[in-house]
Amino acid sequence: MSARQRIEVGGHAPYAITIGPGLLADREALAAPLRGRHVLLASDSHVAPLYADGVSDALLAARPGVRVDSFVLPAGEASKTLAGFGAAIDALAALGATRDACVYALGGGVVGDLAGFAAACWMRGIDCVQLPTSLLAMVDSSVGGKTAVDLPQGKNLVGAFHPPRAVLADTSTLRTLPDRELRAGLAEVAKYGAIVDAGFLDWLAAHASGLLEREDAALAEAIARSCAHKAAIVERDPFEHGERALLNFGHTFGHAIEAGQAFDGLNHGEAVAVGMVLAARLSARLGHATDADADRLQAVLERFGLPVALPRGLAPDALLARMRLDKKAQAGGLRFVLWSGIGRARVVADVPEAEVLAVLRAA
Ligand code: NAD
Ligand code: GLY
């Protein structure tokens, strides 16, 4: 993997994203954002045995007087609940965390979202350092400050905006990431091409083999280009009053699929892959784009080994009912991020439900 890259996220609460190999063993890089003497190191049952001791040892070596408690969630989306959040809050209480305490979120997007939300709420907000270990978390969830947990009624329905104090993406950790999770991350990488950068989608198509074979240079470039896109968007629109909504391309469908499968079917990246194809097809159906563009996006996602059709057992009517509860829906009707072609996404309000149902039935 190539040398470290640094991307600044400006705005009301600026921070840096550092990307590169070996960051979890870099004592100074890990300890630099720490202001106080209390650390809650949050992780999950897959990631903690691999990396938590190393992070804890490095922090203690850099700051001998610090207390580091660990908090480990069962791995998987099913843990991203109010109960999991409550357990994280209990861990902060047991730590005696003061206002200058810091939560280190070591893991994928599930840990990052839940631990970030705990940091947002403890004493009305303490520091959080994101240590993403999945590709998806490196390119998306660790950046931008969205934190949340799920309810049975839907994804991310309880949460807060709480920007991290720093993001340290140690690309060496991708070596232990399961293939399925690597592909899920590639769905969110492809999203940036789909919404704002048609040339990037072409680059991904050309480098698909290298990415799937985890070639260092290909992964480093995909992560840096994705983070640069995300950083630019969240800097301009941190609270999703406008442009940031484009990052939800495919997510209205995807979130309904995840909730419809009780967060135990397709994973987030896979559901987003299906959702992006459905959003592209809906765009074509409404006359905003062409089916040829949708075919092009679908081909890249298929090349990555991602699902592109609705899983069996999900009734279109039930999915539509879930979409009405999506955070992007407004009182007036369904809103979707659609596109006018690859790299040209926009928010479209009042999309007729009959058209959405037609796309779901065709999928
Ligand atoms: P995840 O956190 O469940 O991680 C996927 C799996 O990979 C888990 O089993 C995890 O234990 C394992 N894993 C992670 N890193 C590993 C490593 N280096 N080695 C071995 N195993 C590893 O899922 P995810 O795909 O990382 O994140 C999905 C979540 O992120 C969803 O809840 C989604 O809603 C959220 N998300 C949030 C944002 C945001 O802006 N906050 C953006 C996108 C997605
Ligand atoms: N992943 C969507 C966002 O950060 O806004």
Short mmCIF file of C-alpha atoms and ligand atoms in Angstrom, two decimals:
data_model
loop_
_atom_site.label_atom_id
_atom_site.label_comp_id
_atom_site.label_asym_id
_atom_site.label_seq_id
_atom_site.Cartn_x
_atom_site.Cartn_y
_atom_site.Cartn_z
CA MET A 1 0.00 0.00 0.00
CA SER A 2 1.37 3.41 -0.86
CA ALA A 3 2.35 6.12 1.65
CA ARG A 4 -0.06 8.02 3.82
CA GLN A 5 -2.57 10.45 2.41
CA ARG A 6 -4.30 13.21 4.33
CA ILE A 7 -7.61 14.80 3.44
CA GLU A 8 -8.89 17.77 5.39
CA VAL A 9 -12.59 18.16 6.11
CA GLY A 10 -13.29 21.83 6.73
CA GLY A 11 -16.36 23.58 8.08
CA HIS A 12 -17.65 24.27 11.58
CA ALA A 13 -15.79 21.30 13.14
CA PRO A 14 -12.74 20.58 10.97
CA TYR A 15 -10.78 17.34 11.15
CA ALA A 16 -8.41 15.28 9.06
CA ILE A 17 -8.83 11.88 7.44
CA THR A 18 -5.50 10.04 7.39
CA ILE A 19 -5.30 7.00 5.12
CA GLY A 20 -2.44 4.52 4.97
CA PRO A 21 -0.90 1.30 6.26
CA GLY A 22 0.20 0.83 9.87
CA LEU A 23 -1.81 3.63 11.46
CA LEU A 24 -3.18 1.42 14.24
CA ALA A 25 0.38 0.84 15.45
CA ASP A 26 1.34 4.51 15.25
CA ARG A 27 1.31 5.66 18.88
CA GLU A 28 1.56 9.35 18.13
CA ALA A 29 -1.10 9.35 15.44
CA LEU A 30 -3.48 7.46 17.74
CA ALA A 31 -2.85 9.58 20.82
CA ALA A 32 -2.71 13.00 19.14
CA PRO A 33 -6.49 13.61 19.18
CA LEU A 34 -6.82 12.54 22.85
CA ARG A 35 -7.41 15.48 25.21
CA GLY A 36 -8.21 13.75 28.52
CA ARG A 37 -7.44 10.60 30.49
CA HIS A 38 -10.45 8.39 29.67
CA VAL A 39 -10.78 6.25 26.55
CA LEU A 40 -13.62 3.92 25.63
CA LEU A 41 -12.32 1.64 22.88
CA ALA A 42 -15.45 0.38 21.12
CA SER A 43 -15.26 -2.51 18.69
CA ASP A 44 -17.08 -5.68 17.64
CA SER A 45 -16.57 -9.38 18.20
CA HIS A 46 -14.76 -9.90 14.88
CA VAL A 47 -12.51 -6.85 14.92
CA ALA A 48 -11.64 -6.63 18.63
CA PRO A 49 -9.65 -9.92 18.76
CA LEU A 50 -7.64 -8.78 15.73
CA TYR A 51 -6.82 -5.18 16.56
CA ALA A 52 -8.10 -3.92 19.95
CA ASP A 53 -5.11 -4.96 22.07
CA GLY A 54 -2.72 -3.31 19.63
CA VAL A 55 -4.64 -0.04 19.73
CA SER A 56 -4.95 -0.13 23.50
CA ASP A 57 -1.23 -0.90 23.94
CA ALA A 58 -0.23 1.88 21.55
CA LEU A 59 -2.43 4.42 23.37
CA LEU A 60 -1.07 3.37 26.77
CA ALA A 61 2.50 3.55 25.49
CA ALA A 62 1.92 7.07 24.21
CA ARG A 63 -0.04 8.22 27.28
CA PRO A 64 0.82 6.01 30.29
CA GLY A 65 -1.65 7.67 32.67
CA VAL A 66 -4.71 7.06 30.53
CA ARG A 67 -7.44 4.56 31.40
CA VAL A 68 -8.61 2.52 28.39
CA ASP A 69 -11.79 0.45 28.82
CA SER A 70 -13.00 -1.77 26.04
CA PHE A 71 -16.56 -2.22 24.82
CA VAL A 72 -17.30 -5.04 22.37
CA LEU A 73 -20.54 -5.47 20.44
CA PRO A 74 -21.60 -8.72 18.79
CA ALA A 75 -20.59 -8.21 15.13
CA GLY A 76 -23.31 -7.31 12.66
CA GLU A 77 -26.06 -4.84 11.86
CA ALA A 78 -28.43 -6.57 14.31
CA SER A 79 -26.35 -4.99 17.12
CA LYS A 80 -26.93 -1.42 15.95
CA THR A 81 -29.87 -0.96 18.32
CA LEU A 82 -30.98 1.19 21.20
CA ALA A 83 -29.99 -1.71 23.47
CA GLY A 84 -26.45 -1.68 22.04
CA PHE A 85 -26.35 2.08 22.43
CA GLY A 86 -27.47 1.70 26.07
CA ALA A 87 -24.68 -0.78 26.69
CA ALA A 88 -22.14 1.70 25.28
CA ILE A 89 -23.51 4.40 27.56
CA ASP A 90 -23.24 2.00 30.52
CA ALA A 91 -19.60 1.42 29.57
CA LEU A 92 -18.94 5.17 29.56
CA ALA A 93 -20.55 5.44 32.99
CA ALA A 94 -18.45 2.55 34.31
CA LEU A 95 -15.36 4.28 32.94
CA GLY A 96 -16.32 7.46 34.79
CA ALA A 97 -15.85 9.27 31.50
CA THR A 98 -15.38 13.02 31.91
CA ARG A 99 -16.14 15.69 29.33
CA ASP A 100 -12.67 15.38 27.85
CA ALA A 101 -13.02 11.60 27.40
CA CYS A 102 -12.79 10.09 23.95
CA VAL A 103 -14.55 7.19 22.27
CA TYR A 104 -12.36 5.34 19.76
CA ALA A 105 -14.58 3.50 17.27
CA LEU A 106 -12.59 0.56 15.92
CA GLY A 107 -14.46 -1.41 13.28
CA GLY A 108 -16.91 -1.15 10.44
CA GLY A 109 -19.83 1.19 10.05
CA VAL A 110 -21.90 -0.55 12.71
CA VAL A 111 -19.35 0.21 15.43
CA GLY A 112 -18.66 3.67 14.00
CA ASP A 113 -22.33 4.66 13.91
CA LEU A 114 -23.22 3.28 17.34
CA ALA A 115 -20.09 4.38 19.18
CA GLY A 116 -20.27 7.76 17.47
CA PHE A 117 -23.85 8.15 18.68
CA ALA A 118 -22.82 7.24 22.23
CA ALA A 119 -20.10 9.92 22.01
CA ALA A 120 -22.65 12.41 20.69
CA CYS A 121 -24.94 11.80 23.67
CA TRP A 122 -22.62 11.26 26.65
CA MET A 123 -22.57 14.55 28.56
CA ARG A 124 -24.15 16.10 25.43
CA GLY A 125 -21.14 15.29 23.34
CA ILE A 126 -17.58 14.07 23.84
CA ASP A 127 -14.82 13.41 21.30
CA CYS A 128 -14.90 10.46 18.96
CA VAL A 129 -12.02 9.15 16.86
CA GLN A 130 -13.04 6.90 14.01
CA LEU A 131 -10.73 3.96 13.29
CA PRO A 132 -12.51 2.35 10.31
CA THR A 133 -11.48 -1.22 9.46
CA SER A 134 -13.97 -2.09 6.70
CA LEU A 135 -13.70 -0.62 3.22
CA LEU A 136 -17.22 0.74 3.58
CA ALA A 137 -16.35 2.51 6.80
CA MET A 138 -13.15 3.94 5.28
CA VAL A 139 -14.90 5.42 2.26
CA ASP A 140 -18.18 6.50 3.81
CA SER A 141 -19.42 5.94 7.35
CA SER A 142 -16.38 7.20 9.28
CA VAL A 143 -16.49 10.55 7.47
CA GLY A 144 -19.13 13.24 7.87
CA GLY A 145 -20.39 12.80 11.41
CA LYS A 146 -23.63 10.91 10.85
CA THR A 147 -24.20 8.63 13.83
CA ALA A 148 -27.24 6.48 14.55
CA VAL A 149 -28.85 3.23 15.57
CA ASP A 150 -31.67 1.32 13.87
CA LEU A 151 -35.21 0.67 15.06
CA PRO A 152 -37.29 -2.34 13.93
CA GLN A 153 -39.28 0.24 11.93
CA GLY A 154 -36.27 1.38 9.93
CA LYS A 155 -32.61 2.18 9.51
CA ASN A 156 -30.81 4.94 11.40
CA LEU A 157 -34.03 6.40 12.76
CA VAL A 158 -32.41 7.55 16.02
CA GLY A 159 -29.16 9.45 15.73
CA ALA A 160 -27.26 12.71 15.65
CA PHE A 161 -24.75 14.66 13.60
CA HIS A 162 -21.49 14.46 15.55
CA PRO A 163 -18.31 14.98 13.50
CA PRO A 164 -15.31 12.90 14.57
CA ARG A 165 -12.23 14.57 16.00
CA ALA A 166 -10.10 12.53 13.60
CA VAL A 167 -10.37 9.62 11.18
CA LEU A 168 -7.46 7.19 10.94
CA ALA A 169 -8.01 4.59 8.21
CA ASP A 170 -5.36 1.89 8.52
CA THR A 171 -5.45 0.21 5.13
CA SER A 172 -3.46 -2.81 6.40
CA THR A 173 -6.62 -3.94 8.21
CA LEU A 174 -8.29 -4.61 4.85
CA ARG A 175 -6.19 -7.77 4.58
CA THR A 176 -8.43 -9.49 7.13
CA LEU A 177 -11.72 -8.15 5.76
CA PRO A 178 -13.92 -10.96 4.39
CA ASP A 179 -14.47 -10.91 0.60
CA ARG A 180 -18.19 -10.25 0.98
CA GLU A 181 -17.46 -7.13 3.06
CA LEU A 182 -14.84 -5.92 0.57
CA ARG A 183 -17.48 -6.12 -2.17
CA ALA A 184 -19.99 -4.29 0.05
CA GLY A 185 -17.50 -1.45 0.40
CA LEU A 186 -17.04 -1.34 -3.35
CA ALA A 187 -20.77 -0.58 -3.67
CA GLU A 188 -20.31 2.67 -1.74
CA VAL A 189 -17.16 3.42 -3.74
CA ALA A 190 -19.14 3.00 -6.97
CA LYS A 191 -21.78 5.35 -5.54
CA TYR A 192 -19.39 8.31 -5.85
CA GLY A 193 -18.92 7.52 -9.52
CA ALA A 194 -22.66 7.17 -9.98
CA ILE A 195 -23.58 10.48 -8.33
CA VAL A 196 -20.78 12.93 -9.12
CA ASP A 197 -17.90 11.42 -11.08
CA ALA A 198 -18.60 9.43 -14.25
CA GLY A 199 -14.86 9.17 -14.94
CA PHE A 200 -14.39 7.45 -11.57
CA LEU A 201 -16.97 4.81 -12.53
CA ASP A 202 -14.98 4.13 -15.71
CA TRP A 203 -11.79 3.91 -13.61
CA LEU A 204 -13.51 1.39 -11.29
CA ALA A 205 -14.62 -0.72 -14.24
CA ALA A 206 -11.03 -0.73 -15.56
CA HIS A 207 -9.53 -1.61 -12.16
CA ALA A 208 -12.15 -4.10 -10.95
CA SER A 209 -9.74 -7.05 -10.95
CA GLY A 210 -7.08 -5.17 -8.99
CA LEU A 211 -9.63 -4.00 -6.44
CA LEU A 212 -11.09 -7.48 -5.97
CA GLU A 213 -7.57 -8.90 -5.65
CA ARG A 214 -6.82 -6.19 -3.04
CA GLU A 215 -3.95 -4.61 -4.92
CA ASP A 216 -2.57 -1.91 -2.63
CA ALA A 217 -2.34 0.86 -5.21
CA ALA A 218 -5.84 0.28 -6.56
CA LEU A 219 -7.41 0.21 -3.09
CA ALA A 220 -5.45 3.28 -1.95
CA GLU A 221 -6.64 5.27 -4.95
CA ALA A 222 -10.26 4.13 -4.60
CA ILE A 223 -10.30 5.08 -0.90
CA ALA A 224 -8.63 8.46 -1.39
CA ARG A 225 -10.86 9.45 -4.31
CA SER A 226 -13.98 8.37 -2.41
CA CYS A 227 -12.95 10.25 0.74
CA ALA A 228 -12.13 13.37 -1.27
CA HIS A 229 -15.62 13.33 -2.77
CA LYS A 230 -17.27 12.73 0.58
CA ALA A 231 -15.16 15.37 2.35
CA ALA A 232 -16.02 17.99 -0.25
CA ILE A 233 -19.74 17.29 -0.03
CA VAL A 234 -20.02 17.19 3.78
CA GLU A 235 -17.87 20.30 4.09
CA ARG A 236 -20.32 22.24 1.92
CA ASP A 237 -23.45 20.69 3.46
CA PRO A 238 -22.71 19.11 6.86
CA PHE A 239 -26.35 18.80 7.98
CA GLU A 240 -27.87 17.55 4.73
CA HIS A 241 -29.89 20.61 3.84
CA GLY A 242 -29.17 20.02 0.16
CA GLU A 243 -26.30 18.45 -1.72
CA ARG A 244 -25.41 15.89 0.96
CA ALA A 245 -28.65 14.06 0.19
CA LEU A 246 -27.00 12.89 -3.04
CA LEU A 247 -24.92 10.52 -0.90
CA ASN A 248 -28.16 8.64 -0.29
CA PHE A 249 -28.39 7.48 -3.91
CA GLY A 250 -29.92 4.00 -3.78
CA HIS A 251 -30.46 4.23 -0.03
CA THR A 252 -34.23 4.74 0.02
CA PHE A 253 -34.62 1.36 -1.67
CA GLY A 254 -31.62 -0.10 0.16
CA HIS A 255 -32.79 0.84 3.63
CA ALA A 256 -36.25 -0.60 2.93
CA ILE A 257 -34.62 -3.86 1.82
CA GLU A 258 -32.45 -4.04 4.94
CA ALA A 259 -35.36 -3.37 7.29
CA GLY A 260 -37.62 -5.70 5.27
CA GLN A 261 -35.10 -8.48 5.92
CA ALA A 262 -34.94 -7.56 9.63
CA PHE A 263 -31.27 -6.47 9.20
CA ASP A 264 -30.31 -10.10 8.70
CA GLY A 265 -30.28 -10.51 4.91
CA LEU A 266 -28.30 -8.42 2.47
CA ASN A 267 -25.70 -6.30 4.22
CA HIS A 268 -25.74 -2.51 3.84
CA GLY A 269 -23.44 -2.31 0.83
CA GLU A 270 -25.30 -5.11 -0.96
CA ALA A 271 -28.66 -3.47 -0.30
CA VAL A 272 -27.27 -0.16 -1.59
CA ALA A 273 -26.06 -1.92 -4.77
CA VAL A 274 -29.59 -3.21 -5.45
CA GLY A 275 -31.01 0.18 -4.45
CA MET A 276 -28.74 2.08 -6.86
CA VAL A 277 -29.84 -0.12 -9.75
CA LEU A 278 -33.49 0.44 -8.78
CA ALA A 279 -32.92 4.21 -8.52
CA ALA A 280 -31.27 4.18 -11.94
CA ARG A 281 -34.19 2.20 -13.40
CA LEU A 282 -36.68 4.57 -11.77
CA SER A 283 -34.80 7.52 -13.28
CA ALA A 284 -35.10 5.90 -16.71
CA ARG A 285 -38.79 5.12 -16.17
CA LEU A 286 -39.47 8.78 -15.31
CA GLY A 287 -37.60 9.92 -18.41
CA HIS A 288 -34.67 11.55 -16.57
CA ALA A 289 -32.05 9.10 -17.85
CA THR A 290 -31.66 6.09 -20.11
CA ASP A 291 -31.72 2.37 -19.47
CA ALA A 292 -28.30 2.23 -21.14
CA ASP A 293 -26.88 4.30 -18.25
CA ALA A 294 -28.56 2.01 -15.74
CA ASP A 295 -27.10 -1.00 -17.60
CA ARG A 296 -23.61 0.55 -17.32
CA LEU A 297 -23.88 1.01 -13.56
CA GLN A 298 -25.36 -2.48 -13.16
CA ALA A 299 -22.46 -3.98 -15.12
CA VAL A 300 -19.86 -2.44 -12.77
CA LEU A 301 -21.74 -3.66 -9.70
CA GLU A 302 -22.08 -7.15 -11.18
CA ARG A 303 -18.36 -7.13 -11.96
CA PHE A 304 -17.79 -6.49 -8.25
CA GLY A 305 -19.94 -9.56 -7.47
CA LEU A 306 -22.72 -7.49 -5.93
CA PRO A 307 -26.44 -8.32 -6.08
CA VAL A 308 -28.45 -6.15 -8.48
CA ALA A 309 -31.98 -7.56 -8.10
CA LEU A 310 -34.47 -7.63 -5.24
CA PRO A 311 -34.00 -10.62 -2.94
CA ARG A 312 -36.84 -13.13 -2.90
CA GLY A 313 -39.57 -12.77 -0.30
CA LEU A 314 -39.80 -8.98 -0.24
CA ALA A 315 -43.26 -7.78 -1.27
CA PRO A 316 -43.22 -4.52 -3.28
CA ASP A 317 -46.16 -3.10 -1.27
CA ALA A 318 -44.40 -3.75 2.02
CA LEU A 319 -41.19 -2.13 0.74
CA LEU A 320 -43.16 0.91 -0.37
CA ALA A 321 -44.71 1.21 3.09
CA ARG A 322 -41.21 1.22 4.59
CA MET A 323 -40.05 3.89 2.16
CA ARG A 324 -42.77 6.22 3.43
CA LEU A 325 -40.93 6.19 6.79
CA ASP A 326 -37.54 6.90 5.21
CA LYS A 327 -35.89 10.09 6.46
CA LYS A 328 -35.83 11.42 2.91
CA ALA A 329 -39.63 11.22 2.63
CA GLN A 330 -41.44 14.44 3.39
CA ALA A 331 -45.08 15.21 4.19
CA GLY A 332 -45.79 15.81 0.49
CA GLY A 333 -44.71 12.41 -0.78
CA LEU A 334 -41.77 10.20 -1.67
CA ARG A 335 -38.42 11.83 -2.43
CA PHE A 336 -35.66 9.96 -4.19
CA VAL A 337 -32.14 10.70 -5.25
CA LEU A 338 -32.38 10.03 -8.98
CA TRP A 339 -30.03 10.91 -11.79
CA SER A 340 -29.94 12.45 -15.23
CA GLY A 341 -27.17 10.04 -16.20
CA ILE A 342 -23.97 8.73 -14.65
CA GLY A 343 -22.33 11.33 -12.40
CA ARG A 344 -25.37 13.61 -12.43
CA ALA A 345 -27.56 12.91 -9.40
CA ARG A 346 -30.27 15.15 -7.99
CA VAL A 347 -33.14 15.00 -5.50
CA VAL A 348 -36.59 14.51 -7.01
CA ALA A 349 -39.68 15.13 -4.86
CA ASP A 350 -43.22 13.82 -5.22
CA VAL A 351 -42.27 10.69 -7.12
CA PRO A 352 -45.54 8.86 -7.90
CA GLU A 353 -45.89 5.70 -5.84
CA ALA A 354 -47.24 3.83 -8.87
CA GLU A 355 -43.92 4.36 -10.69
CA VAL A 356 -41.95 3.12 -7.68
CA LEU A 357 -44.16 0.05 -7.43
CA ALA A 358 -43.69 -0.64 -11.14
CA VAL A 359 -39.90 -0.58 -10.73
CA LEU A 360 -40.07 -2.85 -7.67
CA ARG A 361 -42.33 -5.33 -9.48
CA ALA A 362 -39.99 -5.42 -12.46
CA ALA A 363 -37.00 -6.12 -10.20
P1 NAD B 1 -20.06 -3.79 9.71
O1 NAD B 1 -19.66 -2.78 10.66
O2 NAD B 1 -21.11 -4.76 10.13
O3 NAD B 1 -18.77 -4.58 9.23
C1 NAD B 1 -18.92 -5.62 8.33
C2 NAD B 1 -18.33 -6.93 8.88
O4 NAD B 1 -16.94 -6.91 8.69
C3 NAD B 1 -18.55 -7.15 10.37
O5 NAD B 1 -18.74 -8.53 10.59
C4 NAD B 1 -17.23 -6.72 10.97
O6 NAD B 1 -16.95 -7.36 12.18
C5 NAD B 1 -16.26 -7.15 9.91
N1 NAD B 1 -15.01 -6.42 9.82
C6 NAD B 1 -14.85 -5.08 9.74
N2 NAD B 1 -13.56 -4.79 9.56
C7 NAD B 1 -12.89 -5.96 9.53
C8 NAD B 1 -11.54 -6.31 9.34
N3 NAD B 1 -10.60 -5.40 9.06
N4 NAD B 1 -11.19 -7.62 9.42
C9 NAD B 1 -12.15 -8.55 9.62
N5 NAD B 1 -13.45 -8.29 9.78
C10 NAD B 1 -13.81 -7.01 9.71
O7 NAD B 1 -20.61 -3.15 8.35
P2 NAD B 1 -20.02 -2.03 7.38
O8 NAD B 1 -20.34 -2.51 6.03
O9 NAD B 1 -18.65 -1.67 7.74
O10 NAD B 1 -20.95 -0.76 7.73
C11 NAD B 1 -22.33 -0.81 7.51
C12 NAD B 1 -23.00 0.16 8.46
O11 NAD B 1 -22.52 1.47 8.19
C13 NAD B 1 -24.49 0.19 8.32
O12 NAD B 1 -25.08 0.20 9.59
C14 NAD B 1 -24.76 1.50 7.63
O13 NAD B 1 -26.01 2.02 7.94
C15 NAD B 1 -23.64 2.35 8.15
N6 NAD B 1 -23.30 3.49 7.30
C16 NAD B 1 -23.21 4.71 7.88
C17 NAD B 1 -22.85 5.81 7.14
C18 NAD B 1 -22.67 7.15 7.79
O14 NAD B 1 -22.51 8.14 7.08
N7 NAD B 1 -22.65 7.19 9.12
C19 NAD B 1 -22.56 5.67 5.76
C20 NAD B 1 -22.65 4.41 5.20
C21 NAD B 1 -23.02 3.31 5.98
N1 GLY B 2 -23.75 8.13 3.89
C1 GLY B 2 -24.58 9.27 3.70
C2 GLY B 2 -24.06 10.51 4.33
O1 GLY B 2 -23.05 10.49 5.00
O2 GLY B 2 -24.66 11.52 4.21
#
